[in-house]
Coordinates of C-alpha atoms and ligand atoms in Angstrom, one line a residue:
X6 CA -53.1 1.5 56.1
X7 CA -50.1 0.0 55.1
X8 CA -51.4 0.5 51.8
X9 CA -51.1 4.3 51.5
X10 CA -47.4 3.8 51.2
X11 CA -47.7 2.4 47.8
X12 CA -50.5 4.7 46.8
X13 CA -48.1 7.8 47.6
X14 CA -45.3 6.3 46.1
X15 CA -47.1 5.8 42.6
X16 CA -48.3 9.2 43.2
X17 CA -44.9 10.6 43.8
X18 CA -43.6 8.8 40.5
X19 CA -46.3 10.8 38.4
X20 CA -45.5 14.0 40.0
X21 CA -41.8 13.7 39.1
X22 CA -42.6 13.2 35.5
X23 CA -45.4 15.9 36.0
X24 CA -48.2 13.7 35.2
X25 CA -50.4 14.1 38.5
X26 CA -53.8 15.3 38.0
X27 CA -55.4 17.8 40.2
X28 CA -59.0 19.2 40.2
X29 CA -58.2 22.9 39.7
X30 CA -60.3 25.5 42.1
X31 CA -62.2 28.1 40.4
X32 CA -64.9 29.9 39.9
X33 CA -67.0 31.2 36.9
X34 CA -67.8 34.9 35.7
X35 CA -69.6 34.9 32.5
X36 CA -67.3 33.3 29.8
X37 CA -64.2 34.2 32.4
X38 CA -62.9 32.1 35.1
X39 CA -61.4 33.1 38.4
X40 CA -58.2 30.9 39.2
X41 CA -55.8 32.1 42.3
X42 CA -57.7 35.5 42.3
X43 CA -56.8 35.8 38.5
X44 CA -59.4 36.7 35.8
X45 CA -59.1 34.6 32.8
X46 CA -60.7 34.2 29.3
X47 CA -61.6 30.4 29.4
X48 CA -60.1 28.8 26.2
X49 CA -60.7 25.4 27.6
X50 CA -64.2 25.1 28.2
X51 CA -66.6 23.0 25.8
X52 CA -69.3 25.9 26.0
X53 CA -68.7 26.0 22.5
X54 CA -72.0 28.4 21.7
X55 CA -71.3 30.2 24.9
X56 CA -74.5 29.2 26.4
X57 CA -73.3 28.3 29.9
X58 CA -71.4 31.5 30.0
X59 CA -74.5 33.5 29.0
X60 CA -76.1 34.8 32.5
X61 CA -79.2 36.3 30.7
X62 CA -80.2 32.9 29.1
X63 CA -80.2 31.1 32.4
X64 CA -82.4 33.9 33.6
X65 CA -85.1 33.6 31.0
X66 CA -85.0 29.7 31.6
X67 CA -85.9 30.4 35.6
X68 CA -88.4 33.0 34.7
X69 CA -90.1 30.4 32.4
X70 CA -90.4 27.8 35.1
X71 CA -93.6 28.0 37.1
X72 CA -92.1 27.5 40.4
X73 CA -95.3 26.0 41.8
X74 CA -95.3 23.5 39.0
X75 CA -94.8 19.9 41.2
X76 CA -93.5 18.3 38.0
X77 CA -90.4 20.3 37.8
X78 CA -88.5 18.6 40.3
X79 CA -84.8 18.7 41.4
X80 CA -84.5 14.9 41.8
X81 CA -86.1 12.1 40.2
X82 CA -86.1 9.7 43.1
X83 CA -85.4 6.8 41.1
X84 CA -84.6 4.9 37.7
X85 CA -86.9 5.6 34.8
X86 CA -88.0 2.1 34.9
X87 CA -89.7 2.8 38.4
X88 CA -90.6 6.1 39.1
X89 CA -88.0 8.3 37.8
X90 CA -89.5 9.3 34.6
X91 CA -91.1 12.6 33.9
X92 CA -93.0 14.4 31.6
X93 CA -90.0 16.7 30.6
X94 CA -87.9 13.8 29.9
X95 CA -90.6 12.4 27.6
X96 CA -91.4 15.5 25.9
X97 CA -87.3 16.0 25.7
X98 CA -87.3 12.8 23.6
X99 CA -90.4 14.1 21.1
X100 CA -88.3 17.3 20.8
X101 CA -85.0 15.4 20.0
X102 CA -87.3 13.5 17.3
X103 CA -88.6 16.4 16.1
X104 CA -85.1 18.2 15.4
X105 CA -83.9 14.8 13.7
X106 CA -87.0 15.1 11.3
X107 CA -86.6 18.9 10.8
X108 CA -82.8 18.3 9.9
X109 CA -83.6 15.4 7.5
X110 CA -86.6 17.0 5.8
X111 CA -84.2 20.0 5.0
X112 CA -81.8 17.9 3.5
X113 CA -82.4 17.7 -0.3
X114 CA -79.9 14.6 -0.7
X115 CA -81.7 12.2 1.6
X116 CA -83.3 9.3 -0.9
X117 CA -86.9 8.7 -0.9
X118 CA -88.0 5.7 0.3
X119 CA -87.8 2.8 -2.5
X120 CA -88.6 -0.9 -2.1
X121 CA -85.0 -1.8 -2.6
X122 CA -83.6 0.1 0.5
X123 CA -83.8 -1.8 4.0
X124 CA -85.9 -0.6 6.5
X125 CA -83.0 1.0 8.6
X126 CA -82.9 3.6 5.9
X127 CA -86.3 5.0 5.5
X128 CA -87.5 4.5 9.4
X129 CA -87.2 7.6 11.5
X130 CA -85.5 6.9 14.6
X131 CA -86.5 6.8 18.0
X132 CA -84.5 9.1 20.7
X133 CA -83.7 7.7 24.1
X134 CA -81.9 9.9 26.6
X135 CA -79.4 9.0 29.2
X136 CA -78.0 10.9 32.5
X137 CA -74.4 11.4 30.5
X138 CA -72.5 10.6 27.4
X139 CA -70.4 8.2 29.6
X140 CA -73.7 6.3 30.6
X141 CA -74.6 6.3 26.8
X142 CA -71.1 4.7 25.6
X143 CA -70.5 2.1 28.7
X144 CA -74.2 0.6 28.6
X145 CA -74.9 0.8 24.6
X146 CA -72.5 -1.8 23.1
X147 CA -72.5 -4.3 25.8
X148 CA -76.6 -4.1 25.7
X149 CA -76.5 -4.1 21.8
X150 CA -74.4 -7.1 21.6
X151 CA -76.4 -9.1 24.1
X152 CA -77.7 -11.2 21.1
X153 CA -76.7 -14.5 20.1
X154 CA -74.7 -13.2 17.4
X155 CA -71.1 -13.5 17.0
X156 CA -70.0 -9.8 17.0
X157 CA -66.7 -8.2 15.8
X158 CA -66.6 -4.5 17.0
X159 CA -64.3 -2.4 14.9
X160 CA -63.2 1.0 16.9
X161 CA -60.8 4.0 15.6
X162 CA -57.9 4.1 17.5
X163 CA -58.9 7.4 19.3
X164 CA -62.3 6.8 20.5
X165 CA -63.1 8.4 23.9
X166 CA -62.4 6.5 27.3
X167 CA -66.2 5.9 27.7
X168 CA -66.4 4.1 24.4
X169 CA -63.2 1.7 25.0
X170 CA -65.1 1.0 28.4
X171 CA -68.0 0.1 26.3
X172 CA -65.9 -2.2 24.3
X173 CA -64.5 -4.1 27.1
X174 CA -67.9 -4.4 29.0
X175 CA -69.5 -5.9 25.8
X176 CA -66.9 -8.7 26.0
X177 CA -67.0 -8.7 22.2
X178 CA -64.2 -9.7 20.0
X179 CA -62.7 -6.3 18.9
X180 CA -60.1 -4.9 16.9
X181 CA -58.6 -1.2 16.8
X182 CA -58.3 0.7 13.4
X183 CA -55.5 3.0 12.7
X184 CA -57.2 6.6 13.4
X185 CA -59.0 7.9 10.4
X186 CA -57.4 5.1 8.1
X187 CA -60.4 3.6 6.3
X188 CA -57.8 1.3 4.2
X189 CA -57.0 -0.6 7.3
X190 CA -60.6 -0.6 8.1
X191 CA -61.6 -2.1 4.8
X192 CA -59.0 -4.7 5.3
X193 CA -60.1 -5.6 8.7
X194 CA -63.6 -6.0 7.2
X195 CA -62.4 -8.0 4.7
X196 CA -60.4 -10.2 6.7
X197 CA -63.3 -10.9 9.3
X198 CA -64.2 -14.7 8.8
X199 CA -67.6 -15.6 8.2
X200 CA -68.3 -16.7 12.0
X201 CA -69.0 -13.1 12.5
X202 CA -72.5 -12.4 11.9
X203 CA -72.4 -8.5 12.9
X204 CA -69.4 -5.9 12.7
X205 CA -69.9 -2.6 14.6
X206 CA -68.0 0.1 13.5
X207 CA -67.4 2.5 16.5
X208 CA -66.1 6.2 15.8
X209 CA -66.4 9.6 16.7
X210 CA -67.4 12.2 14.7
X211 CA -64.9 14.8 15.7
X212 CA -62.4 13.7 17.7
X213 CA -61.8 15.5 20.9
X214 CA -57.7 15.7 21.1
X215 CA -57.2 16.6 17.6
X216 CA -59.9 18.3 16.5
X217 CA -60.2 16.4 13.0
X218 CA -63.3 14.5 11.7
X219 CA -64.2 11.1 10.5
X220 CA -65.1 10.5 7.1
X221 CA -69.1 9.9 7.6
X222 CA -69.7 9.7 3.9
X223 CA -67.1 6.9 3.5
X224 CA -67.9 4.9 6.7
X225 CA -71.5 4.7 5.2
X226 CA -69.9 3.3 2.0
X227 CA -68.3 0.8 4.0
X228 CA -71.4 -0.3 5.7
X229 CA -73.0 -0.9 2.5
X230 CA -70.3 -2.9 1.0
X231 CA -70.9 -5.8 3.8
X232 CA -74.5 -6.3 5.0
X233 CA -73.1 -7.4 8.4
X234 CA -71.9 -3.9 9.4
X235 CA -73.5 -1.5 11.4
X236 CA -72.3 2.0 12.4
X237 CA -72.1 3.7 15.8
X238 CA -71.2 7.4 15.9
X239 CA -70.6 9.5 18.9
X240 CA -71.0 13.2 18.1
X241 CA -70.4 14.8 21.4
X242 CA -68.1 17.2 20.3
X243 CA -69.9 18.0 17.1
X244 CA -73.4 18.6 18.6
X245 CA -74.5 22.3 18.7
X246 CA -71.6 23.1 16.2
X247 CA -71.8 21.5 13.1
X248 CA -74.9 21.2 10.5
X249 CA -77.5 24.0 9.7
X250 CA -79.8 23.0 12.9
X251 CA -76.9 21.7 14.8
X252 CA -77.2 18.2 14.8
X253 CA -73.6 17.6 14.2
X254 CA -71.3 16.3 11.4
X255 CA -74.4 13.6 10.3
X256 CA -76.2 16.2 9.6
X257 CA -73.6 18.2 7.7
X258 CA -72.5 15.1 5.7
X259 CA -76.5 14.0 4.9
X260 CA -76.1 10.9 6.6
X261 CA -78.4 11.1 9.4
X262 CA -80.4 8.4 8.1
X263 CA -77.5 5.9 7.4
X264 CA -76.3 5.6 10.9
X265 CA -77.5 3.0 13.2
X266 CA -76.3 4.5 16.3
X267 CA -75.9 8.1 16.4
X268 CA -75.1 9.5 20.2
X269 CA -74.8 13.1 21.1
X270 CA -74.1 14.5 24.5
X271 CA -75.8 17.7 26.4
X272 CA -72.9 18.3 28.6
X273 CA -70.8 20.7 25.9
X274 CA -72.3 22.8 23.4
X275 CA -76.0 22.3 25.2
X276 CA -74.6 23.5 28.8
X277 CA -76.4 21.0 30.3
X278 CA -76.1 17.3 31.2
X279 CA -77.4 14.0 29.5
X280 CA -76.9 12.2 26.2
X281 CA -79.2 10.6 23.5
X282 CA -79.0 8.0 21.1
X283 CA -81.1 8.0 17.8
X284 CA -81.7 4.5 16.9
X285 CA -84.3 2.3 15.4
X286 CA -87.8 1.9 17.7
X287 CA -87.0 -1.5 18.0
X288 CA -83.3 -1.1 19.5
X289 CA -84.9 1.7 22.0
X290 CA -87.2 -0.9 23.0
X291 CA -84.4 -3.6 23.5
X292 CA -82.4 -0.9 25.0
X293 CA -85.0 -0.1 28.0
X294 CA -84.9 -3.8 28.6
X295 CA -81.0 -4.3 28.4
X296 CA -79.1 -1.3 29.0
X297 CA -77.7 -1.3 32.4
X298 CA -76.6 2.4 33.1
X299 CA -80.4 3.3 32.1
X300 CA -81.9 0.4 34.1
X301 CA -80.0 0.8 37.4
X302 CA -79.0 4.6 37.5
X303 CA -81.4 7.4 38.9
X304 CA -83.0 9.4 35.9
X305 CA -81.7 13.0 35.8
X306 CA -84.3 15.6 37.3
X307 CA -87.1 17.1 35.7
X308 CA -85.6 20.5 35.8
X309 CA -82.3 19.5 34.2
X310 CA -84.4 18.0 31.1
X311 CA -86.5 21.4 31.1
X312 CA -83.3 23.3 30.6
X313 CA -82.2 21.0 28.0
X314 CA -85.3 21.5 25.9
X315 CA -85.0 25.4 26.7
X316 CA -81.6 25.2 25.2
X317 CA -82.9 22.5 22.4
X318 CA -85.5 24.7 21.4
X319 CA -82.9 27.5 20.5
X320 CA -80.5 25.3 19.1
X321 CA -81.6 26.2 15.4
X322 CA -81.1 29.6 15.9
X323 CA -77.6 29.8 16.7
X324 CA -76.6 29.7 12.9
X325 CA -74.5 33.2 13.9
X326 CA -72.9 32.1 16.8
X327 CA -72.0 28.3 14.8
X328 CA -70.5 30.8 11.8
X329 CA -68.7 32.9 14.4
X330 CA -67.2 29.8 15.9
X331 CA -66.2 28.5 12.6
X332 CA -64.6 31.9 11.3
X333 CA -62.8 32.2 14.5
X334 CA -61.5 28.7 14.8
X335 CA -59.8 28.7 10.9
X336 CA -58.2 32.0 12.0
X337 CA -56.5 30.2 14.9
X338 CA -55.8 27.1 12.9
X339 CA -54.0 29.2 10.4
X340 CA -51.8 31.0 13.2
X341 CA -51.1 27.6 14.9
X342 CA -49.9 26.1 12.0
X343 CA -47.8 28.7 11.6
X344 CA -46.0 28.6 14.7
X345 CA -46.6 25.0 16.0
X346 CA -43.0 23.0 15.5
X347 CA -45.3 19.9 15.1
X348 CA -48.1 20.2 12.6
X349 CA -51.7 19.0 13.3
X350 CA -54.9 17.8 11.7
X351 CA -57.5 20.0 13.7
X352 CA -60.3 20.9 11.1
X353 CA -62.5 22.7 14.0
X354 CA -62.7 24.5 16.9
X355 CA -60.7 22.2 18.7
X356 CA -57.3 23.1 17.9
X357 CA -54.4 21.4 19.5
X358 CA -51.0 23.2 19.8
X359 CA -48.8 20.5 20.0
X360 CA -45.5 21.3 21.7
X361 CA -44.0 17.8 22.3
X362 CA -42.4 17.8 25.8
X363 CA -44.5 17.9 29.1
X364 CA -42.2 20.8 30.3
X365 CA -42.7 23.0 27.0
X366 CA -46.2 22.6 27.5
X367 CA -46.6 23.4 31.3
X368 CA -44.4 26.3 30.3
X369 CA -46.7 27.6 27.6
X370 CA -49.5 27.1 29.4
X371 CA -48.3 29.1 32.4
X372 CA -47.1 31.8 29.7
X373 CA -50.9 32.2 28.3
X374 CA -52.4 32.5 31.8
X375 CA -50.1 35.6 32.2
X376 CA -51.4 37.0 29.3
X377 CA -54.9 36.2 30.6
X378 CA -55.9 33.0 29.1
X379 CA -57.2 29.7 30.9
X380 CA -55.5 27.2 28.7
X381 CA -54.9 23.6 29.8
X382 CA -52.0 21.3 29.2
X383 CA -53.0 18.1 28.4
X384 CA -50.4 15.4 28.7
X385 CA -50.0 11.3 28.6
X386 CA -51.7 9.2 28.8
X387 CA -54.4 11.2 27.7
X388 CA -52.5 11.9 24.5
X389 CA -49.5 9.6 22.9
X390 CA -46.2 10.6 24.3
X391 CA -44.1 13.2 23.2
X392 CA -47.2 15.1 21.7
X393 CA -48.2 16.9 24.8
X394 CA -50.6 20.0 23.8
X395 CA -52.2 23.0 24.6
X396 CA -55.7 22.3 23.8
X397 CA -57.4 25.5 22.5
X398 CA -61.0 25.3 22.3
X399 CA -62.4 28.3 20.7
X400 CA -66.2 29.5 21.7
X401 CA -68.8 31.6 20.3
X402 CA -68.9 33.7 23.4
X403 CA -65.2 35.1 23.2
X404 CA -65.3 38.5 22.1
X405 CA -63.2 40.2 19.4
X406 CA -60.9 41.7 21.4
X407 CA -60.1 38.6 23.6
X408 CA -59.5 36.7 20.3
X409 CA -57.3 39.5 19.0
X410 CA -55.5 39.4 22.5
X411 CA -55.1 35.5 22.4
X412 CA -53.6 35.3 18.7
X413 CA -51.0 38.0 20.0
X414 CA -50.4 36.0 23.4
X415 CA -49.6 32.9 21.0
Ligands
PLP4 C1 -67.3 14.2 26.6 C2 -67.5 13.0 26.0 C3 -68.3 12.1 26.2 C4 -69.0 12.3 27.9 O1 -69.9 12.6 27.7 P1 -70.5 12.9 29.4 O2 -71.9 13.5 29.1 O3 -69.7 14.3 29.6 O4 -70.5 12.0 30.2 C5 -68.6 10.5 25.6 N1 -67.8 10.7 24.3 C6 -67.3 11.9 24.0 C7 -66.6 11.7 22.4 C8 -67.1 12.7 24.7 O5 -66.2 13.9 24.2

């Protein structure tokens, strides 16, 4: 196959600039990973609350499952629209709606319904579950924009690859605003001609590479400044971590009811698989009719949803784990701010240690590994050139001793 030569040549080029990706071979032992026979503390995982690393929780779940229950299946055999739906999946959506309602009713800032407000601010949203965050983001925008309305999508410069793919598949006009630069965003809205009937702003709430937040309160203000504007927020990294009930930054900032499409995922703090959107019930019905990754992909198995429900039931109890996570993170950020040659903007449990070159980053990762920590270098094209970094990710499962050791190693 003569094509192989061309592939190999390109791979060699990546290798020369230390940018060839490889799937690391590893196994897990609680919160530690075993790589090349070395046991290392995992400071690269998205298991923010330490749930995936907790074997007793898994045992608890398994013993709560009735093994003769024929509804708890390990495969769903088809799309939800055919025979892939399950009781667990429907219950999960109800549980999500109840979770949302609890957080909203606890929020004293939520405005009570008045006649002046439009429907979207007072209607409790419905939850719709997807197979993954990738499915959600790739499918939502193309489905939402399948109306005969001219739409402009405005997205933050640093949104996740799955959102970028969703924008492309929507084939709508789109513009990118500078990261978290709402001045720029306002300019783009003001410049949007009258031909645009809708403007959808898309952002993450907690950005994965820098660990900084979007200003959701200001985004809501921007939304209210122009009747054409809708808000789409991806909380993949904030769910489970922020807010009294763990709903994310929207809960923490009291903006739950103001976000039109609120996406969260189960792969990170939830230690499961899947994703959801909270949206108006009419939108949910529309998505069921138009969203391709929902319609044309086999649903996750009921056993997976049962586990997600098991974790969701505990989510509001993780208050002290969240506090511990925030304390460790702020300590780590202070240390990194002190030693880092390039200042970072993190305000969360994701703390980039930006070293600049690939070589310096790889050397630091190796040094941390020798000290017993599994930290992964992040290089272009995932991050901009000359901002190669080690992404330190704190999780609540890291012990005090391990944390102390990490600070010393840094
Ligand atoms: C991880 C992530 C996704 C993808 O979610 P999966 O469930 O892993 O497919 C989507 N958006 C953001 C912001 C993410 O960080």
